[in-house]
PDB file of C-alpha atoms in Angstrom:
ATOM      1  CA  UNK A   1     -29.496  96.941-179.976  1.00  0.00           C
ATOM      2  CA  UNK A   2     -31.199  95.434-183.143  1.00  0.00           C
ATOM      3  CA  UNK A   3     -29.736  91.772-181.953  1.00  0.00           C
ATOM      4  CA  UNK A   4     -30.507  92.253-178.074  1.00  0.00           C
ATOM      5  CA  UNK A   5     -34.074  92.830-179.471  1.00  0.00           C
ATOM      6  CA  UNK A   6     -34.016  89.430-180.688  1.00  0.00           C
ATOM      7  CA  UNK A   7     -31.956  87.243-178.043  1.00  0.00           C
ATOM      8  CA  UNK A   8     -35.036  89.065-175.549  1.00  0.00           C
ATOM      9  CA  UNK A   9     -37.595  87.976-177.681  1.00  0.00           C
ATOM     10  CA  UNK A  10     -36.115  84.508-177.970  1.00  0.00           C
ATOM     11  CA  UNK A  11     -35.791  84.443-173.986  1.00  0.00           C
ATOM     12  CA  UNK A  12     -39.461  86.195-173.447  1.00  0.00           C
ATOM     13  CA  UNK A  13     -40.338  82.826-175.817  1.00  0.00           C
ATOM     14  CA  UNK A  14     -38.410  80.231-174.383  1.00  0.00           C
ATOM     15  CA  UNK A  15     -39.653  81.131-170.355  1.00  0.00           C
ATOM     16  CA  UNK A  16     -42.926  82.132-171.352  1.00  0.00           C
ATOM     17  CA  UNK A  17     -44.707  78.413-171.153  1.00  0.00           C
ATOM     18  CA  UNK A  18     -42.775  77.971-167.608  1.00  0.00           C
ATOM     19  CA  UNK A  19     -43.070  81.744-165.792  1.00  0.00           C
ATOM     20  CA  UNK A  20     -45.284  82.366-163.057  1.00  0.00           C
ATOM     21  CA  UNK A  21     -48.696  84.052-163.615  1.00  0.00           C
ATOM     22  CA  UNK A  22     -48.234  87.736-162.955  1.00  0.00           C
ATOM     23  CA  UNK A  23     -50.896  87.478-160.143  1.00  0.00           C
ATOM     24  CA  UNK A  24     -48.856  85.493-158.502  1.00  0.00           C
ATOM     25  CA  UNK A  25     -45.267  86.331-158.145  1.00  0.00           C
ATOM     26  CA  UNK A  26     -45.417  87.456-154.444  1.00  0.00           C
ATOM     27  CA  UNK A  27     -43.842  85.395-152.483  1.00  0.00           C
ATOM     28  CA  UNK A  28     -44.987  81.904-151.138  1.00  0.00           C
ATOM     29  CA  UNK A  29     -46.445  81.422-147.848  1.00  0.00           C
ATOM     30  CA  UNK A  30     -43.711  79.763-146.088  1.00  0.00           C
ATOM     31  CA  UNK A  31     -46.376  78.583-143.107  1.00  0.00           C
ATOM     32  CA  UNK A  32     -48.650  76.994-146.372  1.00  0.00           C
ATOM     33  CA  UNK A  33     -45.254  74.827-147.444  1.00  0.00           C
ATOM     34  CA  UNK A  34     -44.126  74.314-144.255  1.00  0.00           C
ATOM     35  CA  UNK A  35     -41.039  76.044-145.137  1.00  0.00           C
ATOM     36  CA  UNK A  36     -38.416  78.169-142.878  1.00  0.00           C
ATOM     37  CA  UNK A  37     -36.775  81.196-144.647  1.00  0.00           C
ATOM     38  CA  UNK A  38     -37.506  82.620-148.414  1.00  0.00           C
ATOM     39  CA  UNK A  39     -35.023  83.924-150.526  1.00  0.00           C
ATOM     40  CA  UNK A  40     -34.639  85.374-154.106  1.00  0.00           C
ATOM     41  CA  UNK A  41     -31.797  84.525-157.051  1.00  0.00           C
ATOM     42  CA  UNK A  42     -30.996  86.438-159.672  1.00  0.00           C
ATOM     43  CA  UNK A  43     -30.027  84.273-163.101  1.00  0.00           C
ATOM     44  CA  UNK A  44     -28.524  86.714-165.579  1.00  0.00           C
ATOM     45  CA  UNK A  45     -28.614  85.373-169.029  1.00  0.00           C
ATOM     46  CA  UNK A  46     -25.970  87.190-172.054  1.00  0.00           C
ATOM     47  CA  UNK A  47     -25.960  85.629-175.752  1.00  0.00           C
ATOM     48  CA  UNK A  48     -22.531  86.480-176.598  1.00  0.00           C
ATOM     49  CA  UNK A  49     -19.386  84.150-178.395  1.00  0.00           C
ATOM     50  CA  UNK A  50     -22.097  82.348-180.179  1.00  0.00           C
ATOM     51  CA  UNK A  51     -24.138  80.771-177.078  1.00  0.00           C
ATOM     52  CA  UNK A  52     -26.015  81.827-174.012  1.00  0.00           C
ATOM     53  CA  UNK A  53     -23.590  82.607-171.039  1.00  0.00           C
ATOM     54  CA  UNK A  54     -25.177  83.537-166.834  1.00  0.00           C
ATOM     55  CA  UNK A  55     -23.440  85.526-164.232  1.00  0.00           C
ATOM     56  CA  UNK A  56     -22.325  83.272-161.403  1.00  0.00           C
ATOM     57  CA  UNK A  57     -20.540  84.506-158.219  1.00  0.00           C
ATOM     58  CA  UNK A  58     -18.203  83.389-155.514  1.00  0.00           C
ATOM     59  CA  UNK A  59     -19.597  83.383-151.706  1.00  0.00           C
ATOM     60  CA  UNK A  60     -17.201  85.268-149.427  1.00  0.00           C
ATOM     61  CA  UNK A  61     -15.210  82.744-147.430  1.00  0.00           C
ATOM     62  CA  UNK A  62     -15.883  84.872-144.253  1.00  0.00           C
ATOM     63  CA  UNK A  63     -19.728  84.202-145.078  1.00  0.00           C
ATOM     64  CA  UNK A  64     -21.503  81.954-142.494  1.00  0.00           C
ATOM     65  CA  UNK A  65     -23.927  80.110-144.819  1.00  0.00           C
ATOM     66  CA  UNK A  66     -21.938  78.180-148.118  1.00  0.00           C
ATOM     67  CA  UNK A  67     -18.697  80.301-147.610  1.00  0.00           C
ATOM     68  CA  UNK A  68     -16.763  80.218-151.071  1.00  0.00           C
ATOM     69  CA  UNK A  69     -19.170  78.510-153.213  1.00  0.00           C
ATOM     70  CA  UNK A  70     -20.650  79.122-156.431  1.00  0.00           C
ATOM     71  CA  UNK A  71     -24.102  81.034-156.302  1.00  0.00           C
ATOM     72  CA  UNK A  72     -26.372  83.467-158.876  1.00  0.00           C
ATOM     73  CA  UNK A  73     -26.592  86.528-157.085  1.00  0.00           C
ATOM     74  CA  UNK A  74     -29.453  87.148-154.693  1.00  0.00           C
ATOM     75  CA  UNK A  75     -30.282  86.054-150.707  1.00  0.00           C
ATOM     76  CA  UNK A  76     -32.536  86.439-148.166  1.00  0.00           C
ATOM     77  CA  UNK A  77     -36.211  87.979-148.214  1.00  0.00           C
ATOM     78  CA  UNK A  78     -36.359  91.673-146.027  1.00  0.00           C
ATOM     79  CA  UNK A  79     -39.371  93.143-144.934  1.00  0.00           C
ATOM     80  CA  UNK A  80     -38.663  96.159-147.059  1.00  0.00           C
ATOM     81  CA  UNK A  81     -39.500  93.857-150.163  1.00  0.00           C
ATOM     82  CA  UNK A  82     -42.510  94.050-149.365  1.00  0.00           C
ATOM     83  CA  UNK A  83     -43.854  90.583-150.396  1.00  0.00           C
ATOM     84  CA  UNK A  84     -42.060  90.960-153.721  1.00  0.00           C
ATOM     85  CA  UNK A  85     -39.425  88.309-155.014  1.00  0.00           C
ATOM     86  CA  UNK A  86     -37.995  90.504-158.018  1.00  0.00           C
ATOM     87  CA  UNK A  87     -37.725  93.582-155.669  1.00  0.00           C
ATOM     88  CA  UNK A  88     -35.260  91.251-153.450  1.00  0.00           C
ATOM     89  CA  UNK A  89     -33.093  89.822-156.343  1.00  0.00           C
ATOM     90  CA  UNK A  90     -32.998  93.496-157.509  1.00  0.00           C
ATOM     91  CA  UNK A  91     -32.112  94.769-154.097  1.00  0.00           C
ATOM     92  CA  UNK A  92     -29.487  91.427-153.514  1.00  0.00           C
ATOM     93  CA  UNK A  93     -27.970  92.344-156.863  1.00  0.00           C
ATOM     94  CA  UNK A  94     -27.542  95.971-156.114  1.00  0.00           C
ATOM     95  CA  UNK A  95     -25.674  94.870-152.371  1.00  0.00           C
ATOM     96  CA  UNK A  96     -23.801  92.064-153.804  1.00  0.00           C
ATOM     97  CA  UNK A  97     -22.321  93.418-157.025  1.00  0.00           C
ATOM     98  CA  UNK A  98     -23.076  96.804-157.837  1.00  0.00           C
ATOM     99  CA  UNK A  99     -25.780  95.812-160.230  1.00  0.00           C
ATOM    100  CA  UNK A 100     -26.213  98.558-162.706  1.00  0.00           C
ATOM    101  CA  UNK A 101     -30.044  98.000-163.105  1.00  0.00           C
ATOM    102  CA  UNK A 102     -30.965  99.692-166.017  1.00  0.00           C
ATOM    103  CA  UNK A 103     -28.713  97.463-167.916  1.00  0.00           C
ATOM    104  CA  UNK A 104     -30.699  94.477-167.718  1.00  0.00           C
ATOM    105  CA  UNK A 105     -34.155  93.800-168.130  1.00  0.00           C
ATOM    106  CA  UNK A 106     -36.330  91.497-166.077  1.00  0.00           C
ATOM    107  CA  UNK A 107     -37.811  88.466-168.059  1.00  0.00           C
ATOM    108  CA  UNK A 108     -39.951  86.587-165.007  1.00  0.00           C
ATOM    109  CA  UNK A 109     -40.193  84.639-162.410  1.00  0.00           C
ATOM    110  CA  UNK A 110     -39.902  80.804-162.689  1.00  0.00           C
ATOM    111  CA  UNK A 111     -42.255  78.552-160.190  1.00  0.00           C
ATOM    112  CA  UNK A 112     -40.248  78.404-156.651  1.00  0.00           C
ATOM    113  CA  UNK A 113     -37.926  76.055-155.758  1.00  0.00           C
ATOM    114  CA  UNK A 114     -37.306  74.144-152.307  1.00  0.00           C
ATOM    115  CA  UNK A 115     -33.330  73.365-151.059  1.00  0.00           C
ATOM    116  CA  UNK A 116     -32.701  70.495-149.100  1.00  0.00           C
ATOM    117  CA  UNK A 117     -32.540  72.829-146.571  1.00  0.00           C
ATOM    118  CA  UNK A 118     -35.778  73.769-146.447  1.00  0.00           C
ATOM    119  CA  UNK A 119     -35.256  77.031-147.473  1.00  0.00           C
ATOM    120  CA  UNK A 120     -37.825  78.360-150.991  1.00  0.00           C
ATOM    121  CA  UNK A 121     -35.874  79.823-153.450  1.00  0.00           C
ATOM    122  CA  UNK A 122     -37.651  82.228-156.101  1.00  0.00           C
ATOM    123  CA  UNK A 123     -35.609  82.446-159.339  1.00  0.00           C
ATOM    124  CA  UNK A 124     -35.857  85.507-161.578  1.00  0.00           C
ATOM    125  CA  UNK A 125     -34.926  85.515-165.148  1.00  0.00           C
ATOM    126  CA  UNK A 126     -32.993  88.190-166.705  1.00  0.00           C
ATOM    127  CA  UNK A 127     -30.927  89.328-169.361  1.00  0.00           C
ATOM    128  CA  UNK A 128     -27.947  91.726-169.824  1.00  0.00           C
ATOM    129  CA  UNK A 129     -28.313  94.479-172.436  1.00  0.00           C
ATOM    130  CA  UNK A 130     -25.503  96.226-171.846  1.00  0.00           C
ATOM    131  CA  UNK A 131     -22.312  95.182-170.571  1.00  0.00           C
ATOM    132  CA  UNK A 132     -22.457  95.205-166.724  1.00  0.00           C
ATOM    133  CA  UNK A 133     -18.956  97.312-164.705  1.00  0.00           C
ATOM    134  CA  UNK A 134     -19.926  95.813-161.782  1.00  0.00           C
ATOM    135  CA  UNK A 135     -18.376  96.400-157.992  1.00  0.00           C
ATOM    136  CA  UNK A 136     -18.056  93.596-155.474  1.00  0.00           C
ATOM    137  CA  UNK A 137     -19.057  94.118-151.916  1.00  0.00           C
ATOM    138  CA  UNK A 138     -16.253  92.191-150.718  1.00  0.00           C
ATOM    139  CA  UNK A 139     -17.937  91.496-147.578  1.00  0.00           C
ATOM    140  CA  UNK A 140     -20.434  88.955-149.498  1.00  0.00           C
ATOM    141  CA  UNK A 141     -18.649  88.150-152.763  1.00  0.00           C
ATOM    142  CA  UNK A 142     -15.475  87.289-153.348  1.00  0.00           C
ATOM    143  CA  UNK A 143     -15.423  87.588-157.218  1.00  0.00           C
ATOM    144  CA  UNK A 144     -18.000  86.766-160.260  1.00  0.00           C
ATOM    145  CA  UNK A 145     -17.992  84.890-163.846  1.00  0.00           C
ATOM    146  CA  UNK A 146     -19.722  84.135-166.519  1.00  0.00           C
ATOM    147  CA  UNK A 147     -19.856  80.629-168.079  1.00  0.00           C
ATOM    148  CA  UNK A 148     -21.531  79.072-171.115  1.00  0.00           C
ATOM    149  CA  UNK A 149     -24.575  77.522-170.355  1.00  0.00           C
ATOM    150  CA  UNK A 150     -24.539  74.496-172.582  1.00  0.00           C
ATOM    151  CA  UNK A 151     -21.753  73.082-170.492  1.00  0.00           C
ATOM    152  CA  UNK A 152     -24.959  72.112-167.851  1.00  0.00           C
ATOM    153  CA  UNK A 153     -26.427  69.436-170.914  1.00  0.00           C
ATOM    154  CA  UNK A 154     -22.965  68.010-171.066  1.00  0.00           C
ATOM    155  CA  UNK A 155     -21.060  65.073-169.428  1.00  0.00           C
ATOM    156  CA  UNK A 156     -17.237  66.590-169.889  1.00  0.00           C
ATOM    157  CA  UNK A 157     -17.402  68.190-166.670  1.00  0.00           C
ATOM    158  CA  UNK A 158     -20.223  66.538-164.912  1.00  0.00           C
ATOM    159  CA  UNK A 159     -19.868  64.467-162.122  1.00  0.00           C
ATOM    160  CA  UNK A 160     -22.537  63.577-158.899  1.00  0.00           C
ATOM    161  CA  UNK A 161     -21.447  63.362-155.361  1.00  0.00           C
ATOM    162  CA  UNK A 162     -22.892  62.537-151.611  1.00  0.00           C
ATOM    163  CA  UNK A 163     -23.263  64.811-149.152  1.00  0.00           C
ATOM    164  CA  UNK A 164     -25.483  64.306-145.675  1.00  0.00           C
ATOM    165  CA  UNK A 165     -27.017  60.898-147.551  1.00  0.00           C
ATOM    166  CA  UNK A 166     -28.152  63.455-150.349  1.00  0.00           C
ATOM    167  CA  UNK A 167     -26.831  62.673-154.353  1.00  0.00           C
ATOM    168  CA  UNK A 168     -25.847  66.268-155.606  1.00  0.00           C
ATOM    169  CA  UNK A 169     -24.976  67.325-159.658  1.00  0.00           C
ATOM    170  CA  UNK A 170     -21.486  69.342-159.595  1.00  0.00           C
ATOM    171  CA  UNK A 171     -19.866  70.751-162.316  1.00  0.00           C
ATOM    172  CA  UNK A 172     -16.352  71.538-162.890  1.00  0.00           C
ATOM    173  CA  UNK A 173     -15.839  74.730-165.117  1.00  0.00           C
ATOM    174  CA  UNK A 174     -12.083  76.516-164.741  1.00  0.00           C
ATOM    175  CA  UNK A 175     -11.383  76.414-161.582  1.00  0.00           C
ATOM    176  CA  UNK A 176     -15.047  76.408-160.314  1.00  0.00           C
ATOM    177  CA  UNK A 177     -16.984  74.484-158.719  1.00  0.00           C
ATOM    178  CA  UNK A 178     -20.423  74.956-159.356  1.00  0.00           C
ATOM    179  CA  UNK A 179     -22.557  72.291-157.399  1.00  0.00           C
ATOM    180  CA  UNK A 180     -25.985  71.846-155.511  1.00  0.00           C
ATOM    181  CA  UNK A 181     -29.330  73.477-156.116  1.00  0.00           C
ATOM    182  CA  UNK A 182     -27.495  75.943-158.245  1.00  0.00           C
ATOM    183  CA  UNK A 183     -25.937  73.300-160.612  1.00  0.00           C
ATOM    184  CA  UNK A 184     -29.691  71.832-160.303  1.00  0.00           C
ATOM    185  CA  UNK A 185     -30.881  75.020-161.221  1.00  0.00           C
ATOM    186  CA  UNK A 186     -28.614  75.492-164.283  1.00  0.00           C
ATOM    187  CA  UNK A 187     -29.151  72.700-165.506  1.00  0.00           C
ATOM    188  CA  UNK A 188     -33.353  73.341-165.354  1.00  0.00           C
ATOM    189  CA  UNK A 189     -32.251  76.769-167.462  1.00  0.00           C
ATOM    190  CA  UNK A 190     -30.361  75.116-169.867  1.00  0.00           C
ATOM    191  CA  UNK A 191     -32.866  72.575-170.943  1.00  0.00           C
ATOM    192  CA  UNK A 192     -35.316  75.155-171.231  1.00  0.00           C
ATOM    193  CA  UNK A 193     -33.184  77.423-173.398  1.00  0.00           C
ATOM    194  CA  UNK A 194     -31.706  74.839-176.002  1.00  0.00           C
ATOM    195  CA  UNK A 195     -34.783  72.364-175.549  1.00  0.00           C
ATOM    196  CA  UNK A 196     -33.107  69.484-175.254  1.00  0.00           C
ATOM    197  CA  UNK A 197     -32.101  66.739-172.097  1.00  0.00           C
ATOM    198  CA  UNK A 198     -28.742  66.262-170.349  1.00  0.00           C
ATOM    199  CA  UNK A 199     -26.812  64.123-171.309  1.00  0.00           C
ATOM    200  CA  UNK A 200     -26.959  62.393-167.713  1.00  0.00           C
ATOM    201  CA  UNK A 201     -29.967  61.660-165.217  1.00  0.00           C
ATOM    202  CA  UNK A 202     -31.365  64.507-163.455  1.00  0.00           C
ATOM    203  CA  UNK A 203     -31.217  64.164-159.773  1.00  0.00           C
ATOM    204  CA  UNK A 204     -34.766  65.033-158.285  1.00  0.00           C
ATOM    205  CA  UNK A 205     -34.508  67.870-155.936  1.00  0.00           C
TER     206      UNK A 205
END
């Protein structure tokens, strides 16, 4: 416990300059950003084999939206979240993969982010205090990982590729491909937790 004292402290730390005022963590008015759906993501963060690792999961191929890619657990905004973006990753994390709650600890929210899709994505920071048994819904995830997160500062498995006239960062880690706004997003993480630049150009969002 004495050294998941410290790796929180060192995360509360290393967000802390970038989280969103308490005050104002409900979520944004999509009619203010002109905007079409909300959603919440949940970025778990473990220090473990000597460097920060995050949870990633695998869509469901029977999924409508991004069937069988890589994604950080969360989704959609409900009215039962009642205008509250950690309540929704919570709740997303709980459907998706059995989240075991009280085994991780909530560091903030980061500012929100906008897909090319027009969709605002809020991203909550936590970490894993205990290790997590955790139990698909098959339905919506096909199977999780966890992955170092220095590889997103490195060009060994980076490449960029075109989609719908858009430039996109993609990663190739195992047999995963992790790609998009949540490569994008990784990679945002990364240099905020190690302090330092990729070793490519970032692609403006």
């Amino acid at each position: 416990m004495e050294d998941y004292e410290k790796d929180k402290q060192f995360l509360d730390m290393s967000f802390k300059p970038y989280l969103v005022n308490e005050k104002k963590t409900n979520l944004v008015n999509l009619k203010k950003v002109n905007a079409s759906k909300a959603a919440s993501i949940l970025i778990l963060l473990q220090y473990k084999d000597g460097d920060w690792h995050v949870l990633l999961t695998v869509r469901s191929v029977h999924l409508r939206r991004h069937p069988g890619e890589v994604a950080f657990p969360g989704g959609m905004v409900d009215k039962e979240d009642l205008n509250d973006p950690v309540k929704t990753a919570l709740r997303e994390g709980i459907e998706e993969i059995g989240l075991e709650i009280n085994k991780i600890d909530i560091i903030g929210q980061l500012p929100w982010v906008r897909t090319r899709y027009n969709i605002i994505i809020h991203p909550i920071i936590g970490i894993i205090k205990e290790n997590l048994i955790l139990r698909l819904n098959k339905d919506e995830v096909s199977q999780y990982f966890t992955c170092p997160l220095s590889i997103f500062l490195k060009n060994d498995i980076y490449t960029t590729f075109n989609f719908n006239n858009f430039q996109f960062h993609s990663f190739q880690y195992k047999e995963y491909n992790i790609y998009g706004i949540t490569a994008w997003i990784l990679i945002k993480i990364a240099m905020i937790i190690y302090n330092k630049k990729p070793q490519f150009n970032l692609i403006k969002f």
